[in-house]
Short mmCIF file of C-alpha atoms in Angstrom, two decimals:
data_model
loop_
_atom_site.label_atom_id
_atom_site.label_comp_id
_atom_site.label_asym_id
_atom_site.label_seq_id
_atom_site.Cartn_x
_atom_site.Cartn_y
_atom_site.Cartn_z
CA MET Q 1 13.50 42.33 16.00
CA ILE Q 2 10.95 43.67 18.48
CA GLU Q 3 8.47 44.15 15.65
CA LEU Q 4 8.94 40.52 14.60
CA ILE Q 5 8.42 39.25 18.15
CA CYS Q 6 5.23 41.30 18.47
CA HIS Q 7 3.99 40.01 15.11
CA VAL Q 8 4.58 36.37 16.10
CA ALA Q 9 2.83 36.95 19.44
CA ASN Q 10 -0.17 38.42 17.63
CA LEU Q 11 -0.31 35.47 15.23
CA ARG Q 12 -0.23 33.04 18.15
CA ASP Q 13 -2.96 34.88 20.05
CA GLU Q 14 -5.27 35.12 17.03
CA HIS Q 15 -4.82 31.58 15.69
CA VAL Q 16 -7.53 29.00 16.35
CA PHE Q 17 -5.91 25.59 16.79
CA ASP Q 18 -7.57 22.49 15.38
CA VAL Q 19 -8.22 19.37 17.44
CA PHE Q 20 -6.48 16.14 16.41
CA ASP Q 21 -8.86 13.17 16.37
CA GLY Q 22 -6.77 10.44 17.95
CA ASP Q 23 -4.09 9.56 20.45
CA VAL Q 24 -0.83 11.49 20.74
CA VAL Q 25 2.65 10.25 21.56
CA LEU Q 26 4.61 13.09 23.16
CA PHE Q 27 8.32 13.22 23.92
CA ALA Q 28 9.33 15.62 26.68
CA ALA Q 29 12.37 16.64 28.63
CA PRO Q 30 11.65 15.76 32.30
CA ALA Q 31 11.64 19.41 33.37
CA PHE Q 32 8.73 20.01 30.98
CA ARG Q 33 6.74 16.80 31.60
CA ALA Q 34 4.11 18.60 33.66
CA LEU Q 35 3.30 20.75 30.64
CA SER Q 36 2.21 17.68 28.66
CA THR Q 37 -1.31 18.03 30.06
CA GLN Q 38 -1.62 21.31 28.16
CA TRP Q 39 -1.90 19.30 24.93
CA GLN Q 40 -5.15 17.59 26.01
CA PRO Q 41 -7.50 20.24 24.58
CA TYR Q 42 -5.95 19.61 21.16
CA ALA Q 43 -6.48 15.84 20.97
CA THR Q 44 -9.57 13.67 21.37
CA GLY Q 45 -7.59 10.62 22.50
CA GLN Q 46 -5.03 9.79 25.13
CA ILE Q 47 -1.70 11.55 25.40
CA LYS Q 48 1.16 9.16 26.12
CA THR Q 49 4.20 11.10 27.35
CA HIS Q 50 7.71 9.69 27.25
CA ASP Q 51 10.50 11.35 29.20
CA ILE Q 52 13.63 11.87 27.14
CA VAL Q 53 16.60 12.30 29.47
CA CYS Q 54 17.93 15.67 28.39
CA GLU Q 55 17.22 19.36 28.65
CA HIS Q 56 14.54 20.75 26.32
CA HIS Q 57 17.09 22.50 24.11
CA GLU Q 58 18.97 19.19 23.70
CA MET Q 59 16.02 17.21 22.26
CA THR Q 60 17.50 17.17 18.75
CA LEU Q 61 20.98 16.01 19.76
CA PRO Q 62 22.04 12.49 18.70
CA ARG Q 63 21.39 10.66 22.00
CA PRO Q 64 17.86 12.03 22.59
CA ILE Q 65 16.97 11.54 18.91
CA ARG Q 66 18.13 7.93 19.18
CA SER Q 67 15.84 7.42 22.18
CA ILE Q 68 12.92 9.00 20.35
CA GLY Q 69 13.62 6.90 17.26
CA GLU Q 70 13.67 3.67 19.28
CA LEU Q 71 10.34 4.53 20.89
CA LEU Q 72 8.79 5.47 17.55
CA GLN Q 73 10.05 2.22 16.05
CA LYS Q 74 8.25 0.27 18.80
CA TYR Q 75 5.00 2.16 18.19
CA LEU Q 76 5.20 1.62 14.44
CA ALA Q 77 6.08 -2.08 14.80
CA SER Q 78 3.16 -2.65 17.17
CA GLY Q 79 0.68 -1.29 14.64
CA SER Q 80 -0.80 0.97 17.32
CA VAL Q 81 -0.30 4.09 15.21
CA SER Q 82 -1.50 5.01 11.77
#
């Protein structure tokens, strides 16, 4: 297990991340909202962060997923995403 963790850490440290050319819609648990600014180097556009009322590890539970789905539906219906 330790070998796997070290391998993943090495992959992360050596990987060069691409930059997304556009705006980003980010969903974050409130405790992690401040970290949303760390995504800016990886996008040329604006980053719109939405707080999802839950803990980070609960983001994929039914209630948070419903909230995320409703927000995504609004973005898609508005035509502001492609």
